[in-house]
Short mmCIF file of C-alpha atoms in Angstrom, two decimals:
data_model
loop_
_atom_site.label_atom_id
_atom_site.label_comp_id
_atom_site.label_asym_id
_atom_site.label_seq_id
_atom_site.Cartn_x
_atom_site.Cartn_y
_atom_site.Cartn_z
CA UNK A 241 5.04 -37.43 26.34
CA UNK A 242 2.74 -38.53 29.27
CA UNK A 243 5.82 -40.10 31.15
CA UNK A 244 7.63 -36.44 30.63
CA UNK A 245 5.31 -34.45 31.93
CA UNK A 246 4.73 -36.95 34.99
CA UNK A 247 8.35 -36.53 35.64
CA UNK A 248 8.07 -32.74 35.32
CA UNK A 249 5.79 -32.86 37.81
CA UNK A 250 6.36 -35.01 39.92
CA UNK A 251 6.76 -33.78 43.52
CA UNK A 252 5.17 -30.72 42.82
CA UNK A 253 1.61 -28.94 43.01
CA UNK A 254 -0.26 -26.50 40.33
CA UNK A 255 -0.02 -23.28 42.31
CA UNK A 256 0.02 -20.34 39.65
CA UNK A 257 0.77 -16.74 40.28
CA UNK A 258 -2.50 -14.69 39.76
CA UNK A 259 -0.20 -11.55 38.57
CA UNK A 260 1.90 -13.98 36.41
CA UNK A 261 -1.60 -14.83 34.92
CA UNK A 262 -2.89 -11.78 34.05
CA UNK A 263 0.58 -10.85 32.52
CA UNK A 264 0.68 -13.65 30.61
CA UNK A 265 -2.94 -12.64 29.41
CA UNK A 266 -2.08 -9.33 28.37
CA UNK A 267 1.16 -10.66 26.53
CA UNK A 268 -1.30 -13.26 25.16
CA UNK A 269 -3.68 -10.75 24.06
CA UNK A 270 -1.04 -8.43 22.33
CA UNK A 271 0.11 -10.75 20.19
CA UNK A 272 -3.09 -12.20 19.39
CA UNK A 273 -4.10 -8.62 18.03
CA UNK A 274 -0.87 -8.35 16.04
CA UNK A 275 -1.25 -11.62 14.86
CA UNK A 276 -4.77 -10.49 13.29
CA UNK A 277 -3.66 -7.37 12.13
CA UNK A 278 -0.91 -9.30 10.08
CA UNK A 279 -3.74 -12.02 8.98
CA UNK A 280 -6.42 -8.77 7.96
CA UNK A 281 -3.00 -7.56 5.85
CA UNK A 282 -2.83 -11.21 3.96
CA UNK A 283 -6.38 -11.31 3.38
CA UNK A 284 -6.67 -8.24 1.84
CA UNK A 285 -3.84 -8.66 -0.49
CA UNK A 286 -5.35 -11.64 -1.68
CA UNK A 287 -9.01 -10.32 -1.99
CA UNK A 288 -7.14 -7.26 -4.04
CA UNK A 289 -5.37 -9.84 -6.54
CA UNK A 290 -8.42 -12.09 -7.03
CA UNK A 291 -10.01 -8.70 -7.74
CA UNK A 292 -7.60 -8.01 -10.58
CA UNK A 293 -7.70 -10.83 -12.16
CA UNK A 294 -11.42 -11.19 -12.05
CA UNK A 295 -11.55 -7.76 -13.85
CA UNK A 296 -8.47 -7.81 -15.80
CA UNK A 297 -9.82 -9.33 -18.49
CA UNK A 298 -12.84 -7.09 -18.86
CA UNK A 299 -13.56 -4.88 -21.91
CA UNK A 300 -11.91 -1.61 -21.05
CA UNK A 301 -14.30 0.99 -19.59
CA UNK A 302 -14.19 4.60 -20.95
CA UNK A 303 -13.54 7.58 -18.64
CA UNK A 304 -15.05 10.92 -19.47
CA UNK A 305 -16.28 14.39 -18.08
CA UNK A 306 -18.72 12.66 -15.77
CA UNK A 307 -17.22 11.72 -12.55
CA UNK A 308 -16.96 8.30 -11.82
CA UNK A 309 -17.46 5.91 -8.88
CA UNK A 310 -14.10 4.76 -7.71
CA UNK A 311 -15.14 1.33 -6.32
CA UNK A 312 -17.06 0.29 -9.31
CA UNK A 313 -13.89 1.37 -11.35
CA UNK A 314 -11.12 -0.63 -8.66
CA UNK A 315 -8.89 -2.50 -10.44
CA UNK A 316 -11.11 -2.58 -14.08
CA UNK A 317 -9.32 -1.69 -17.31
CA UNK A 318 -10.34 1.87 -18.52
CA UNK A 319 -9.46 4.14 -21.95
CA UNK A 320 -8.92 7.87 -21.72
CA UNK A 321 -8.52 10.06 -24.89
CA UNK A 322 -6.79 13.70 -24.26
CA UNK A 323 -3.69 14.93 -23.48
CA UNK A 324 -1.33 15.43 -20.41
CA UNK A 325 -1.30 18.30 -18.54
CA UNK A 326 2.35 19.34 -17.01
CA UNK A 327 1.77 22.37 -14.72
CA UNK A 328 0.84 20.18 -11.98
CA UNK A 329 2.68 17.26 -12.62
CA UNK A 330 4.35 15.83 -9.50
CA UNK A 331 7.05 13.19 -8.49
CA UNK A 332 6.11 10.51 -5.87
CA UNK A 333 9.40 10.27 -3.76
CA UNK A 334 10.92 6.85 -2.35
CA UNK A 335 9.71 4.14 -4.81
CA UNK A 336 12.24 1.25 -5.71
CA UNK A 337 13.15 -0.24 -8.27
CA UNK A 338 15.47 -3.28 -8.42
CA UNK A 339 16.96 -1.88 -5.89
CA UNK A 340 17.13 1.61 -7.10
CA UNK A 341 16.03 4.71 -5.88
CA UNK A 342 13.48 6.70 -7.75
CA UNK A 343 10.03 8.42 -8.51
CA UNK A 344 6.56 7.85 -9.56
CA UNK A 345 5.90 10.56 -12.49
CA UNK A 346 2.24 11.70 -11.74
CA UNK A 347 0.76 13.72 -14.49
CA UNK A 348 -2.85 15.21 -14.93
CA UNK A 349 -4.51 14.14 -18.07
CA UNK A 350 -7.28 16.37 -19.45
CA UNK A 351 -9.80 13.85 -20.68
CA UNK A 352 -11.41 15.06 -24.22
CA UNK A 353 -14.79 16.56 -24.23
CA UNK A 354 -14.99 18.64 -20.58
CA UNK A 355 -13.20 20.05 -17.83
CA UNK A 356 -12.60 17.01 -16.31
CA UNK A 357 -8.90 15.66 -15.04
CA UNK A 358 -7.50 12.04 -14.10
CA UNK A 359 -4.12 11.63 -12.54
CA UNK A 360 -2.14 9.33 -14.67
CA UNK A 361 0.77 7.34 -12.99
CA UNK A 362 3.51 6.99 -16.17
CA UNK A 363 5.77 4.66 -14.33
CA UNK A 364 9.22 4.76 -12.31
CA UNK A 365 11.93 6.69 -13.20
CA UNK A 366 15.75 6.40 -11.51
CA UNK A 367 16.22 9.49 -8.96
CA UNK A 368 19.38 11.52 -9.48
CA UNK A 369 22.94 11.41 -8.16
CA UNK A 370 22.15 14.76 -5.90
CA UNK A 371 18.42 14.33 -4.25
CA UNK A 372 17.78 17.66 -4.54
CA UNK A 373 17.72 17.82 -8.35
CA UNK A 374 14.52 17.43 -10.33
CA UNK A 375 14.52 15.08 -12.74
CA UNK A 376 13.73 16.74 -16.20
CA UNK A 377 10.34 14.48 -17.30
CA UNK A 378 9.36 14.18 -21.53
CA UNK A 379 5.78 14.37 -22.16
CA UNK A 380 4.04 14.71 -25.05
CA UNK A 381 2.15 17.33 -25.82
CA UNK A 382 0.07 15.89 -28.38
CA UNK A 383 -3.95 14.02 -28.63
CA UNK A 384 -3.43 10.58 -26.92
CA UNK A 385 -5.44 6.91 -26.22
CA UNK A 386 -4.34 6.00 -23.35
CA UNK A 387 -5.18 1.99 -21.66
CA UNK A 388 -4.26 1.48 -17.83
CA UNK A 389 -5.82 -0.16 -14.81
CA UNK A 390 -7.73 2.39 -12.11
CA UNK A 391 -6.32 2.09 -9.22
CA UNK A 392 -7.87 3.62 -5.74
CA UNK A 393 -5.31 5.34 -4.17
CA UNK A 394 -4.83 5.20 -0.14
CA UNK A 395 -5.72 8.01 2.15
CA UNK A 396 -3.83 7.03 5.54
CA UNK A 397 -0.20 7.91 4.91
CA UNK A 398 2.81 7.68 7.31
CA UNK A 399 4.79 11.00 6.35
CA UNK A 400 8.25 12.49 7.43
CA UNK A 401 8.17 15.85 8.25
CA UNK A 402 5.19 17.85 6.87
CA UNK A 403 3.58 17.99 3.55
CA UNK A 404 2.70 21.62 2.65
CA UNK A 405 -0.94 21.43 1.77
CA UNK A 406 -1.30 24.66 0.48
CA UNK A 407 1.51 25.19 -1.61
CA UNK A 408 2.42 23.53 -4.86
CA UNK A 409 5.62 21.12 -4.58
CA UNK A 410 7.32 19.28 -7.25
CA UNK A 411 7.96 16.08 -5.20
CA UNK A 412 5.44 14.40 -2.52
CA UNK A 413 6.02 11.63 -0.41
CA UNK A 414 2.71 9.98 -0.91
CA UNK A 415 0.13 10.22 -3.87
CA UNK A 416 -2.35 11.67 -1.95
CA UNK A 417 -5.25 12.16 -4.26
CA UNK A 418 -7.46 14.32 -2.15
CA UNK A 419 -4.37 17.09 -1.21
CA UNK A 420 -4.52 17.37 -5.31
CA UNK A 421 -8.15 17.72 -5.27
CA UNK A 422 -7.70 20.74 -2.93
CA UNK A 423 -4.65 22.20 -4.65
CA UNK A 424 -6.27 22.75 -8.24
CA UNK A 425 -8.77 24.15 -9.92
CA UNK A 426 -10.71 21.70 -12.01
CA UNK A 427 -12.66 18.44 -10.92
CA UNK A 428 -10.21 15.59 -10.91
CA UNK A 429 -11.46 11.45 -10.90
CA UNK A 430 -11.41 9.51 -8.34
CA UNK A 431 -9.14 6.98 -9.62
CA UNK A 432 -5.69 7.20 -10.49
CA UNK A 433 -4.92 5.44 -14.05
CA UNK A 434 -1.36 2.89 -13.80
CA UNK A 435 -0.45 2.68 -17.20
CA UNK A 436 -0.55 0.19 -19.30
CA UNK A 437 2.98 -1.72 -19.72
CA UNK A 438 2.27 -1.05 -23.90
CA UNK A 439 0.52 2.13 -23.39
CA UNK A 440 3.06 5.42 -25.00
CA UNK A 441 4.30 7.82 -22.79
CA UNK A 442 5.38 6.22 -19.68
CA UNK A 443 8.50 5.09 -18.21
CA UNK A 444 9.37 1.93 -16.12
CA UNK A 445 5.99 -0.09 -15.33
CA UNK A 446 7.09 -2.73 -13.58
CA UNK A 447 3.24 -2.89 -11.41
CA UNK A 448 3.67 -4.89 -8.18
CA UNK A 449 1.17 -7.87 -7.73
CA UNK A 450 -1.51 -6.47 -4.98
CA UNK A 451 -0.25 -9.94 -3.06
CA UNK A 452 3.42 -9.40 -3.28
CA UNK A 453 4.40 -10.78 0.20
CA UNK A 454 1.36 -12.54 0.75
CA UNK A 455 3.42 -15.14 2.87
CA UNK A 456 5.81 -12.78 4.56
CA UNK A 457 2.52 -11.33 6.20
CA UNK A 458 0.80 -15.24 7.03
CA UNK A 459 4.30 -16.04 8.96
CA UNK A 460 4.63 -12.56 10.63
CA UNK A 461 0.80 -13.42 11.86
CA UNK A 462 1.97 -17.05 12.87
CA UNK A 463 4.73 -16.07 14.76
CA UNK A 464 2.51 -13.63 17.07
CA UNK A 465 0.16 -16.67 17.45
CA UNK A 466 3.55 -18.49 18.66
CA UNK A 467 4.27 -15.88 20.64
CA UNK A 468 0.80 -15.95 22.48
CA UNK A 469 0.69 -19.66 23.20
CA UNK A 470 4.23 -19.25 24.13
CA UNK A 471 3.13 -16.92 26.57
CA UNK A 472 0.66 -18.95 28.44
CA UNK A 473 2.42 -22.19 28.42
CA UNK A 474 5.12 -20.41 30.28
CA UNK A 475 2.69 -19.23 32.87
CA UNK A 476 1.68 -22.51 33.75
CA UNK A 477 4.86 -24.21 33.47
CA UNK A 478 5.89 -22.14 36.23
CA UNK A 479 2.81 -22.76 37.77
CA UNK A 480 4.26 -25.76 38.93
CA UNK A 481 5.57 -25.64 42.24
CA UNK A 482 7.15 -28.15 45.09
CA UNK A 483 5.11 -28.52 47.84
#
């Protein structure tokens, strides 16, 4: 390796071009920052599975009328007694499923002994043929126990067009908890309860892992780093000039 780069340069002096430099910097830099934002992405997914696991197994925590703390609740096994609510049921648009299009069904559950409602995600259902139809959804109408895991939905959202905030729609492209908050009537938790795969009532619940494409993210975030090195070993391989 020595002997190469001898030969390389041999005959020539280290003369590199400031402006190539602080190119090469900024290149450098740029896909440093990508390369962290795709490591932050891994690491998070991981700290979210541990988090379920670590919980998973815990005794099942009640939710009633008394609003909750949604961090203390992430990921934890809860138990709601009620019944489902369908006026402001929604579909969440765009979710796959082996390759299918389809929905999230998203229906309020009135939780036994107050005012107090908790969004309930029942599963994935196929979309229709035509996109424009609604999907007719079952629920029951009667008393239920229901077991699923609380979930903290997002609140940054990347969103086609414009969601009407102020007017009731059938279909959203996101499950954006706090536009519901604003939309009805009644205090709502701050979690969103994925059913249980044995729970009644629901529909496909197929739950991604939280690290599903842990690794796809770890080489995304090593081929910036490539990209960066790449970038200044360039810059001073031309650096090399003859005299």
């Amino acid at each position: 390796m020595c002997a190469g780069v001898r030969a390389i340069t041999s005959g020539r002096r280290f003369r590199p071009s400031l402006w190539g430099g602080v190119l090469s910097l900024a290149v450098a830099a740029g896909c440093l920052q990508l390369g962290n934002w795709q490591y932050g992405k891994a690491e998070r997914k991981q700290a979210a599975q541990a988090l379920l696991d670590q919980r998973g197994a815990d005794a099942p925590v009640s939710l009633g009328s008394t609003p909750a703390d949604a961090e203390s609740l992430r990921s934890r096994p809860v138990l709601i007694r009620g019944r489902f609510e369908t006026e402001h049921q929604f579909l969440v648009d765009n979710r796959v499923y082996r390759e299918q299009a389809g929905y999230h069904v998203i229906t309020p559950f009135h939780i036994d002994g107050g005012n107090m409602r908790v969004l309930v995600n029942r599963g994935w259902i196929q979309a229709p043929a035509r996109h424009t139809d609604i999907p007719k959804i079952e629920t029951p109408s009667s008393p239920l126990e229901l077991r699923g895991t609380a979930v903290v939905p997002g609140t940054r959202f990347f969103t086609l067009g414009s969601d009407d905030s102020t007017n009731w729609q059938p279909v959203w492209q996101n499950l954006d908890l706090a536009r519901f908050v604003r939309l009805v009537p009644w205090p709502v938790q701050p979690v969103v309860v994925q059913l249980d795969a044995a729970a009644p009532a629901g529909f496909v619940r197929d739950w991604p892992r939280p690290d599903e494409r842990l690794e796809r993210h770890l080489s995304y975030a090593y081929q910036w780093y490539g990209f960066a090195a790449s970038a200044i070993l360039i810059w001073l391989a031309l650096g090399w000039r003859r005299h």
